[in-house]
Amino acid sequence: MSPVIGIVIEAIIKSALMVFVLATAFAYLTLAERKIAAFVQVRKGPNRVGPWGLMQPAADGIKLLFKEEMVPAGADKVLFFLAPILTMIPAMVIMAVVPIGPDVELFGRSIRLGISDLNVGMLYILSVASVAVYGIVLAGWSSANKYSLLGGLRASAQMISYEIALGLSIIGPIILAGTMSLQGIITAQQQSTWYVLWQPVGALVFFLAGLAEVNRAPFDMPEAEQELTAGYFTEYSGMKFSLFFMGEYIKMVAVCAIATTLFLGGYLGPYVEQLPWLGILYFTIKTTALLFLMIWIRLTLPRLRYDQLMAFGWKVLLPLALANVVVTATATVLLG
Amino acid sequence: MTAELIIFVLLAVIAVAAALGMLLSSNAIYSALFLVVNFGVVATFYLLLGAPFIAMVQVTVYAGAIMVLFLFVIMLLGAERLRHPNQVLSWQQPLAVVLVMALLGFAGYVVSMQGLASPPVDVANTVSYGSPAAIGELLFREYLFPFEATSLLLLSAMVGVVVLTAVDARRGVSRGVSRDRRS
């Protein structure tokens, strides 16, 4: 077997595993969100399907599978069909460059826990994030519904605005590590310490801009239920709706995983050099903690108004991220 | 080499098809999307040439930022369809034929003079050439003045837009104030 075929087979297996893990993460993240919401609001939450409601995601999945698919009369059929897929794919492929553990020995060969390690990994993340808006915008336009169109317009304005702060906030770790590869950033954190200690402002800006990028509360203007009914996916039902649902939750996982890698040391933790498989556990714990934070924020804060959202993005986050870049660069040059 | 050639030909067909689709589709939204596909294919060409940095920037800037703004404007204005597709711009058709003939003539002349062979590409050199560090080095050392001049130009354009729109806002406010005084 030639080495090229081996690499291709390894990549296919890892990608399939990643898709499976992300789909499962989506299913149980929805349950976790409902359970945490219930806990915060002193309710019980879903508890009928299986022990502690653990089979609830399966029941929801079967229900969505058998729902009728509606297509509005004036809709653009092609784009209406394409939009959920275009939302789903970037959410999945963005995880390709995130290392979830150190290299491990398996079947006599060294295997990287992570699909790929690009030398422009951070730019890859930014470019995938920047095309992720298409699915939402096209869903809004193709539905032939004013609420949907408004949701799509809001989404494009919001995601472009917050992408700038997001892009500037990751420059800090890149300067400190001297590389754009995510593996390289983790290795650099192994030598110093978690970058959240060196880059508290960068980490904060990244997390807030990430919340806005995935349209989570308090930045869920594009789907604001009370004013836009459901924004860009008002007209969607059945499996197409669940693709949007899935896309949003997988994007949450991706943002938390990337934040873990950049600022919380990724898979690093005690004894990870001796037992490389522990890396996956540490990575999962850190990512889950950030996901809990996201859900907690949603349950605590009310939605921002549109002008507040824009003012916050352009007048607070952007100058903050820019100042962070200047200070980090100056300090790096002065202190060596 | 052959695998690379096959990939190139496939991508080239997609690029040309997307460009034609962009020109020929009567719906501006579809035109914009075809252009996005075209940008994506061009980014893949950069990857094939060993310039991943340029490829990612191509996707981020053109497909991710500029075309999203295009879509935003098209959707905001509801301008996705021409009102009279056959009447508007009809004078451009004969002109376009003449210009295309001229372009093809010049291109054919140049090709017949020089041939299609290009100088061999030094792959080891291109890899270092396309790396982020090399591009940063070029931008901030060798081409520092043009780079800064361009950013200054863009900044002044942005300030200009803000000033132009702010004048309207001030008038609106002052009108509002005078109305308040009268009442």
Coordinates of C-alpha atoms in Angstrom, one line a residue:
Chain A
M1 CA 0.0 0.0 0.0
S2 CA 1.6 3.3 -1.0
P3 CA 1.9 6.0 1.6
V4 CA -0.4 8.3 -0.3
I5 CA -3.3 5.9 -0.1
G6 CA -2.6 5.3 3.6
I7 CA -2.8 9.1 4.3
V8 CA -6.1 9.3 2.3
I9 CA -7.6 6.4 4.2
E10 CA -6.5 7.8 7.5
A11 CA -8.0 11.2 6.6
I12 CA -11.3 9.7 5.5
I13 CA -11.6 7.6 8.8
K14 CA -10.8 10.7 10.9
S15 CA -13.2 12.9 9.0
A16 CA -16.0 10.3 9.4
L17 CA -15.3 10.0 13.1
M18 CA -15.3 13.8 13.4
V19 CA -18.7 14.1 11.7
F20 CA -20.1 11.3 13.9
V21 CA -18.7 13.0 17.1
L22 CA -20.0 16.4 16.1
A23 CA -23.5 15.1 15.2
T24 CA -23.6 13.3 18.6
A25 CA -22.3 16.5 20.3
F26 CA -25.2 18.4 18.7
A27 CA -27.8 15.9 19.8
Y28 CA -26.6 16.0 23.5
L29 CA -25.9 19.7 23.5
T30 CA -29.6 20.4 22.8
L31 CA -30.5 18.1 25.7
A32 CA -27.9 19.8 27.9
E33 CA -29.2 23.2 27.0
R34 CA -32.8 22.2 27.9
K35 CA -31.6 20.5 31.2
I36 CA -29.5 23.5 32.2
A37 CA -32.3 25.9 31.3
A38 CA -34.6 23.8 33.5
F39 CA -32.1 23.9 36.3
V40 CA -31.7 27.7 36.1
Q41 CA -35.5 28.2 36.0
V42 CA -36.1 25.6 38.8
R43 CA -37.9 23.1 36.6
K44 CA -37.2 19.5 35.8
G45 CA -36.8 19.7 32.1
P46 CA -37.1 16.7 29.7
N47 CA -37.2 13.6 31.9
R48 CA -39.7 11.1 30.2
V49 CA -37.7 9.6 27.4
G50 CA -35.2 7.2 28.9
P51 CA -33.4 7.7 32.3
W52 CA -33.0 11.5 33.0
G53 CA -34.4 12.1 29.5
L54 CA -31.2 10.8 27.9
M55 CA -33.1 9.5 24.9
Q56 CA -34.8 12.8 24.2
P57 CA -32.5 13.8 21.3
A58 CA -33.3 10.5 19.6
A59 CA -37.0 11.1 20.0
D60 CA -36.6 14.7 18.6
G61 CA -34.6 13.3 15.7
I62 CA -37.3 10.8 14.7
K63 CA -40.0 13.5 15.1
L64 CA -38.1 15.9 12.8
L65 CA -37.5 13.1 10.3
F66 CA -41.2 12.5 9.8
K67 CA -42.3 16.1 9.7
E68 CA -43.7 17.4 6.4
E69 CA -41.3 19.4 4.3
M70 CA -42.9 22.7 3.4
V71 CA -41.7 24.9 0.5
P72 CA -43.3 28.4 0.3
A73 CA -45.1 29.2 -3.0
G74 CA -42.9 32.2 -3.9
A75 CA -39.7 30.6 -2.8
D76 CA -36.6 30.1 -5.0
K77 CA -36.6 26.3 -5.0
V78 CA -32.9 25.8 -5.7
L79 CA -31.5 28.2 -3.1
F80 CA -34.2 27.2 -0.6
F81 CA -32.9 23.7 -0.8
L82 CA -29.2 24.7 -0.9
A83 CA -29.2 27.1 2.1
P84 CA -29.4 24.6 4.9
I85 CA -26.6 22.6 3.4
L86 CA -24.5 25.7 3.0
T87 CA -25.1 26.4 6.7
M88 CA -24.2 22.9 7.8
I89 CA -21.0 22.3 5.8
P90 CA -18.8 25.3 7.1
A91 CA -19.8 24.3 10.6
M92 CA -18.4 20.8 10.1
V93 CA -15.3 21.6 8.0
I94 CA -14.0 24.3 10.4
M95 CA -13.1 21.6 12.9
A96 CA -10.7 20.0 10.4
V97 CA -7.7 22.0 11.7
V98 CA -8.4 21.8 15.4
P99 CA -6.1 19.3 17.2
I100 CA -8.0 17.4 19.8
G101 CA -5.0 15.5 21.2
P102 CA -1.3 15.0 20.8
D103 CA 0.1 12.4 18.4
V104 CA -0.6 8.8 19.5
E105 CA 0.8 5.4 18.4
L106 CA -1.9 3.2 16.8
F107 CA -1.4 0.0 14.7
G108 CA 2.3 0.8 14.6
R109 CA 2.0 4.2 13.1
S110 CA 2.0 7.7 14.6
I111 CA -1.4 9.3 14.2
R112 CA -2.3 12.9 14.8
L113 CA -5.5 13.4 16.8
G114 CA -7.0 16.0 14.5
I115 CA -7.7 15.8 10.8
S116 CA -5.1 18.2 9.5
D117 CA -2.5 20.7 10.6
L118 CA -2.2 23.6 8.2
N119 CA 0.6 26.1 8.5
V120 CA -2.2 28.7 7.8
G121 CA -4.7 27.1 10.1
M122 CA -5.9 30.3 11.7
L123 CA -6.5 31.9 8.3
Y124 CA -8.4 28.7 7.3
I125 CA -10.7 29.2 10.3
L126 CA -11.3 32.8 9.4
S127 CA -12.0 32.1 5.8
V128 CA -14.4 29.2 6.6
A129 CA -16.1 31.5 9.2
S130 CA -16.5 34.2 6.6
V131 CA -18.3 32.0 4.1
A132 CA -20.6 30.6 6.8
V133 CA -22.9 33.6 6.4
Y134 CA -24.0 32.5 2.9
G135 CA -26.4 29.8 4.1
I136 CA -28.2 32.2 6.4
V137 CA -28.4 35.0 3.9
L138 CA -29.6 32.8 1.1
A139 CA -32.1 31.1 3.4
G140 CA -33.5 34.6 4.3
W141 CA -33.7 35.6 0.6
S142 CA -35.0 32.4 -0.9
S143 CA -37.9 32.0 1.5
A144 CA -39.8 34.9 -0.1
N145 CA -40.9 36.1 3.4
K146 CA -40.3 39.5 4.8
Y147 CA -39.3 38.2 8.3
S148 CA -36.8 35.8 6.7
L149 CA -35.3 38.5 4.5
L150 CA -34.9 40.9 7.5
G151 CA -33.3 38.0 9.4
G152 CA -30.9 37.3 6.5
L153 CA -30.0 41.0 6.2
R154 CA -29.3 41.3 9.9
A155 CA -27.2 38.2 9.8
S156 CA -25.0 39.5 7.0
A157 CA -24.5 42.9 8.7
Q158 CA -23.8 41.3 12.1
M159 CA -21.5 38.6 10.9
I160 CA -19.4 41.0 8.8
S161 CA -19.1 43.4 11.7
Y162 CA -18.1 40.9 14.3
E163 CA -15.7 39.0 11.9
I164 CA -13.3 42.0 12.1
A165 CA -13.1 41.9 15.9
L166 CA -12.8 38.1 15.7
G167 CA -10.0 38.3 13.2
L168 CA -8.1 40.9 15.3
S169 CA -8.6 39.0 18.6
I170 CA -6.7 35.9 17.2
I171 CA -3.7 38.0 16.2
G172 CA -2.5 38.1 19.9
P173 CA -2.0 34.3 20.2
I174 CA -0.5 34.2 16.7
I175 CA 2.1 36.9 17.7
L176 CA 2.9 35.1 20.9
A177 CA 3.3 31.7 19.3
G178 CA 4.9 33.0 16.1
T179 CA 2.9 30.6 14.0
M180 CA -0.6 30.3 12.4
S181 CA -0.7 26.5 12.9
L182 CA -3.0 25.5 15.7
Q183 CA -0.7 22.7 16.7
G184 CA 2.1 25.2 16.9
I185 CA 0.0 27.5 19.1
I186 CA -0.6 24.6 21.5
T187 CA 3.1 23.7 21.5
A188 CA 3.9 27.3 22.3
Q189 CA 1.5 27.2 25.2
Q190 CA 3.2 24.1 26.5
Q191 CA 6.4 26.0 26.8
S192 CA 4.9 29.1 28.4
T193 CA 1.4 28.9 29.9
W194 CA -2.2 29.2 28.8
Y195 CA -2.6 32.3 26.6
V196 CA -5.7 33.4 28.5
L197 CA -3.3 34.6 31.2
W198 CA -1.2 36.6 28.6
Q199 CA -4.2 37.6 26.5
P200 CA -7.2 38.1 28.8
V201 CA -8.6 40.9 26.5
G202 CA -8.0 38.8 23.4
A203 CA -9.8 35.9 24.9
L204 CA -12.8 38.0 26.0
V205 CA -13.1 39.6 22.6
F206 CA -12.8 36.3 20.8
F207 CA -15.5 34.7 23.0
L208 CA -17.9 37.6 22.5
A209 CA -17.3 37.9 18.8
G210 CA -17.7 34.2 18.5
L211 CA -21.0 34.3 20.3
A212 CA -22.1 36.9 17.7
E213 CA -20.7 34.9 14.8
V214 CA -22.8 31.9 15.8
N215 CA -25.9 34.1 16.4
R216 CA -26.3 33.0 20.0
A217 CA -28.1 35.1 22.7
P218 CA -27.5 37.9 23.5
F219 CA -26.6 38.4 19.8
D220 CA -29.4 36.3 18.3
M221 CA -30.8 39.3 16.3
P222 CA -31.1 37.3 13.0
E223 CA -33.6 34.9 14.5
A224 CA -35.1 37.1 17.2
E225 CA -38.3 35.1 17.9
Q226 CA -40.3 37.9 19.4
E227 CA -39.8 40.4 16.5
L228 CA -39.0 38.2 13.4
T229 CA -40.9 35.1 14.4
A230 CA -37.7 33.0 13.7
G231 CA -35.8 35.2 11.3
Y232 CA -34.1 33.4 8.4
F233 CA -35.5 29.9 9.0
T234 CA -39.1 31.0 9.6
E235 CA -40.3 29.0 6.5
Y236 CA -38.2 25.9 7.1
S237 CA -39.6 22.7 8.5
G238 CA -38.6 19.0 8.9
M239 CA -35.1 18.0 8.1
K240 CA -34.2 21.3 6.5
F241 CA -35.0 23.1 9.8
S242 CA -33.0 20.5 11.7
L243 CA -30.0 21.2 9.5
F244 CA -30.1 24.8 10.6
F245 CA -30.5 23.7 14.2
M246 CA -27.6 21.4 13.8
G247 CA -25.5 24.0 12.1
E248 CA -26.0 26.5 14.9
Y249 CA -25.1 24.0 17.6
I250 CA -22.1 22.6 15.8
K251 CA -20.9 26.1 15.3
M252 CA -21.1 26.6 19.0
V253 CA -19.0 23.5 19.6
A254 CA -16.5 24.8 17.0
V255 CA -16.2 28.2 18.5
C256 CA -15.6 26.7 22.0
A257 CA -13.1 24.2 20.6
I258 CA -11.1 27.0 18.8
A259 CA -11.2 29.2 22.0
T260 CA -9.9 26.2 24.0
T261 CA -7.1 25.7 21.5
L262 CA -6.1 29.4 21.3
F263 CA -6.5 30.5 24.9
L264 CA -6.9 27.4 27.2
G265 CA -4.0 25.3 26.1
G266 CA -6.0 22.9 23.9
Y267 CA -5.4 19.3 25.0
L268 CA -2.7 20.2 27.5
G269 CA -3.0 19.0 31.1
P270 CA -1.3 17.0 33.7
Y271 CA 0.3 13.7 32.6
V272 CA -0.6 14.4 28.9
E273 CA 3.0 13.6 27.9
Q274 CA 2.9 10.2 29.4
L275 CA -0.6 9.3 28.4
P276 CA -1.4 11.0 25.1
W277 CA -5.0 9.8 25.1
L278 CA -5.7 11.9 28.2
G279 CA -5.5 14.9 25.8
I280 CA -8.9 14.2 24.4
L281 CA -10.4 14.2 27.9
Y282 CA -8.8 17.5 28.8
F283 CA -9.9 19.0 25.5
T284 CA -13.5 17.8 26.0
I285 CA -13.6 19.1 29.5
K286 CA -12.4 22.6 28.5
T287 CA -14.7 22.8 25.5
T288 CA -17.7 21.6 27.6
A289 CA -16.9 24.2 30.2
L290 CA -17.0 27.0 27.5
L291 CA -20.2 25.5 26.1
F292 CA -21.8 25.7 29.6
L293 CA -20.7 29.3 29.8
M294 CA -22.4 30.0 26.4
I295 CA -25.7 28.4 27.6
W296 CA -25.5 30.2 30.9
I297 CA -25.1 33.6 29.1
R298 CA -28.1 32.8 27.0
L299 CA -30.2 32.1 30.0
T300 CA -29.0 35.2 31.9
L301 CA -28.8 38.1 29.4
P302 CA -31.6 39.7 27.4
R303 CA -31.1 40.2 23.6
L304 CA -29.4 43.4 22.5
R305 CA -31.2 45.9 20.3
Y306 CA -30.0 46.2 16.7
D307 CA -28.3 49.6 17.2
Q308 CA -26.8 48.5 20.5
L309 CA -25.4 45.4 18.8
M310 CA -23.7 47.5 16.0
A311 CA -22.4 50.1 18.5
F312 CA -21.0 47.3 20.7
G313 CA -19.3 45.6 17.8
W314 CA -17.8 48.7 16.2
K315 CA -17.3 51.1 19.1
V316 CA -16.3 48.6 21.9
L317 CA -15.0 45.3 20.6
L318 CA -13.2 46.6 17.5
P319 CA -11.1 49.3 19.3
L320 CA -10.5 46.9 22.2
A321 CA -9.2 44.2 19.8
L322 CA -7.1 46.7 17.9
A323 CA -5.5 48.1 21.1
N324 CA -4.8 44.5 22.2
V325 CA -3.0 43.9 18.9
V326 CA -0.9 47.1 19.3
V327 CA 0.0 46.3 23.0
T328 CA 0.8 42.7 22.3
A329 CA 3.0 43.5 19.3
T330 CA 4.8 46.4 21.1
A331 CA 5.4 44.2 24.2
T332 CA 6.7 41.3 22.1
V333 CA 9.1 43.6 20.3
L334 CA 10.3 45.3 23.5
L335 CA 10.6 42.2 25.8
G336 CA 11.8 39.9 23.0
Chain B
M1 CA 2.1 15.5 -12.8
T2 CA -0.8 13.9 -14.6
A3 CA -3.0 14.0 -11.4
E4 CA -2.2 17.7 -11.1
L5 CA -3.1 18.3 -14.7
I6 CA -6.4 16.5 -14.4
I7 CA -7.3 18.5 -11.3
F8 CA -6.3 21.7 -13.1
V9 CA -8.4 20.9 -16.2
L10 CA -11.4 20.0 -14.0
L11 CA -11.1 23.2 -12.0
A12 CA -10.6 25.3 -15.1
V13 CA -13.8 23.9 -16.6
I14 CA -15.6 24.8 -13.3
A15 CA -14.1 28.3 -13.3
V16 CA -15.1 29.1 -16.9
A17 CA -18.6 27.6 -16.4
A18 CA -19.0 29.7 -13.2
A19 CA -17.8 32.8 -15.0
L20 CA -20.3 32.1 -17.9
G21 CA -23.1 31.5 -15.4
M22 CA -22.3 34.8 -13.7
L23 CA -22.6 36.7 -17.0
L24 CA -25.6 34.8 -18.4
S25 CA -27.9 34.4 -15.4
S26 CA -30.7 37.0 -15.4
N27 CA -31.0 36.9 -11.6
A28 CA -28.4 39.1 -9.8
I29 CA -28.3 36.8 -6.7
Y30 CA -27.3 33.9 -8.9
S31 CA -24.7 36.0 -10.7
A32 CA -23.2 36.9 -7.3
L33 CA -23.2 33.2 -6.3
F34 CA -21.5 32.1 -9.5
L35 CA -18.9 34.7 -8.9
V36 CA -18.4 33.2 -5.4
V37 CA -17.8 29.8 -7.0
N38 CA -15.3 31.4 -9.4
F39 CA -13.4 33.0 -6.5
G40 CA -13.4 29.6 -4.7
V41 CA -11.9 27.9 -7.7
V42 CA -9.3 30.6 -8.1
A43 CA -8.4 30.1 -4.4
T44 CA -7.9 26.4 -5.2
F45 CA -5.5 27.4 -8.1
Y46 CA -3.4 29.3 -5.6
L47 CA -3.3 26.2 -3.4
L48 CA -2.1 24.2 -6.3
L49 CA 0.6 26.8 -6.9
G50 CA 1.9 26.4 -3.4
A51 CA 0.5 29.7 -2.0
P52 CA -1.9 28.7 0.8
F53 CA -1.8 32.2 2.4
I54 CA -3.0 33.9 -0.8
A55 CA -5.6 31.2 -1.2
M56 CA -7.1 31.7 2.3
V57 CA -7.0 35.5 1.9
Q58 CA -8.8 35.2 -1.5
V59 CA -11.6 33.2 0.2
T60 CA -11.8 35.5 3.3
V61 CA -11.7 38.8 1.5
Y62 CA -13.4 38.2 -1.9
A63 CA -15.8 35.3 -1.2
G64 CA -16.3 36.1 2.5
A65 CA -16.5 39.9 2.8
I66 CA -16.9 41.6 -0.6
M67 CA -19.5 39.2 -2.1
V68 CA -21.5 39.1 1.1
L69 CA -21.7 42.9 0.9
F70 CA -22.8 42.6 -2.8
L71 CA -25.5 40.2 -1.8
F72 CA -26.5 42.5 1.1
V73 CA -27.0 45.4 -1.3
I74 CA -28.8 43.3 -3.9
M75 CA -31.2 42.0 -1.3
L76 CA -31.7 45.3 0.4
L77 CA -32.6 47.1 -2.8
G78 CA -34.6 44.1 -4.1
A79 CA -32.7 44.6 -7.4
E80 CA -32.2 40.9 -8.3
R81 CA -34.0 41.1 -11.6
L82 CA -33.7 43.5 -14.6
R83 CA -37.0 45.2 -15.4
H84 CA -36.6 45.1 -19.2
P85 CA -33.9 42.6 -19.8
N86 CA -33.9 43.1 -23.6
Q87 CA -34.2 46.9 -23.8
V88 CA -31.7 48.0 -21.2
L89 CA -28.1 48.1 -22.4
S90 CA -29.0 46.9 -25.9
W91 CA -26.4 49.2 -27.4
Q92 CA -23.7 47.4 -25.5
Q93 CA -24.1 44.1 -27.4
P94 CA -22.5 45.2 -30.7
L95 CA -19.8 47.1 -28.8
A96 CA -19.1 43.9 -26.7
V97 CA -18.7 41.8 -29.8
V98 CA -16.2 44.3 -31.3
L99 CA -14.2 44.5 -28.0
V100 CA -14.1 40.7 -27.6
M101 CA -12.9 40.4 -31.2
A102 CA -10.2 43.0 -30.4
L103 CA -9.2 41.2 -27.2
L104 CA -9.0 37.8 -28.9
G105 CA -7.0 39.3 -31.7
F106 CA -4.4 40.8 -29.4
A107 CA -4.2 37.7 -27.2
G108 CA -3.8 35.5 -30.4
Y109 CA -1.0 37.9 -31.6
V110 CA 0.9 37.7 -28.3
V111 CA 0.5 33.9 -28.1
S112 CA 1.7 33.5 -31.7
M113 CA 4.7 35.7 -31.0
Q114 CA 5.8 34.1 -27.7
G115 CA 4.2 30.7 -27.7
L116 CA 2.4 29.2 -24.7
A117 CA 5.4 27.8 -22.9
S118 CA 6.0 29.5 -19.6
P119 CA 9.4 29.5 -17.8
P120 CA 9.6 26.5 -15.4
V121 CA 8.4 27.2 -11.9
D122 CA 10.9 26.8 -9.1
V123 CA 8.7 24.9 -6.6
A124 CA 11.1 25.2 -3.6
N125 CA 11.2 28.9 -4.2
T126 CA 7.4 29.4 -4.5
V127 CA 6.8 27.6 -1.2
S128 CA 8.9 30.1 0.7
Y129 CA 7.6 32.9 -1.5
G130 CA 3.9 32.2 -0.6
S131 CA 4.4 31.8 3.1
P132 CA 2.8 34.4 5.5
A133 CA 6.2 35.4 6.8
A134 CA 7.6 36.0 3.3
I135 CA 4.5 38.1 2.3
G136 CA 4.7 40.1 5.5
E137 CA 8.4 40.7 4.9
L138 CA 7.7 42.0 1.4
L139 CA 4.7 44.2 2.5
F140 CA 6.3 45.8 5.5
R141 CA 9.9 46.1 4.2
E142 CA 10.1 46.4 0.5
Y143 CA 6.7 47.8 -0.3
L144 CA 6.1 49.7 2.9
F145 CA 5.4 53.0 1.3
P146 CA 2.8 51.8 -1.3
F147 CA 1.2 49.7 1.4
E148 CA 0.8 52.6 3.8
A149 CA -0.3 54.9 1.0
T150 CA -3.0 52.5 0.0
S151 CA -4.3 52.1 3.5
L152 CA -4.3 55.9 3.9
L153 CA -6.3 56.2 0.7
L154 CA -8.8 53.6 1.9
L155 CA -9.0 55.4 5.3
S156 CA -9.7 58.8 3.7
A157 CA -12.4 57.2 1.5
M158 CA -14.0 55.7 4.5
V159 CA -13.9 59.0 6.4
G160 CA -15.3 60.7 3.3
V161 CA -18.3 58.4 3.3
V162 CA -18.9 59.0 7.0
V163 CA -18.7 62.8 6.5
L164 CA -21.1 62.7 3.5
T165 CA -23.7 60.7 5.4
A166 CA -23.2 62.7 8.6
V167 CA -24.1 66.0 6.8
D168 CA -27.5 64.6 6.1
A169 CA -27.9 63.5 9.7
R170 CA -27.0 67.0 11.0
R171 CA -29.5 68.7 8.7
G172 CA -32.1 66.3 9.9
V173 CA -31.3 67.1 13.5
S174 CA -31.2 70.9 12.9
R175 CA -34.6 70.7 11.1
G176 CA -36.0 68.8 14.0
V177 CA -34.6 71.5 16.4
S178 CA -36.1 74.4 14.5
R179 CA -39.5 72.6 14.3
D180 CA -39.3 72.2 18.1
R181 CA -38.6 75.9 18.6
R182 CA -41.6 76.9 16.4
S183 CA -44.0 74.7 18.4

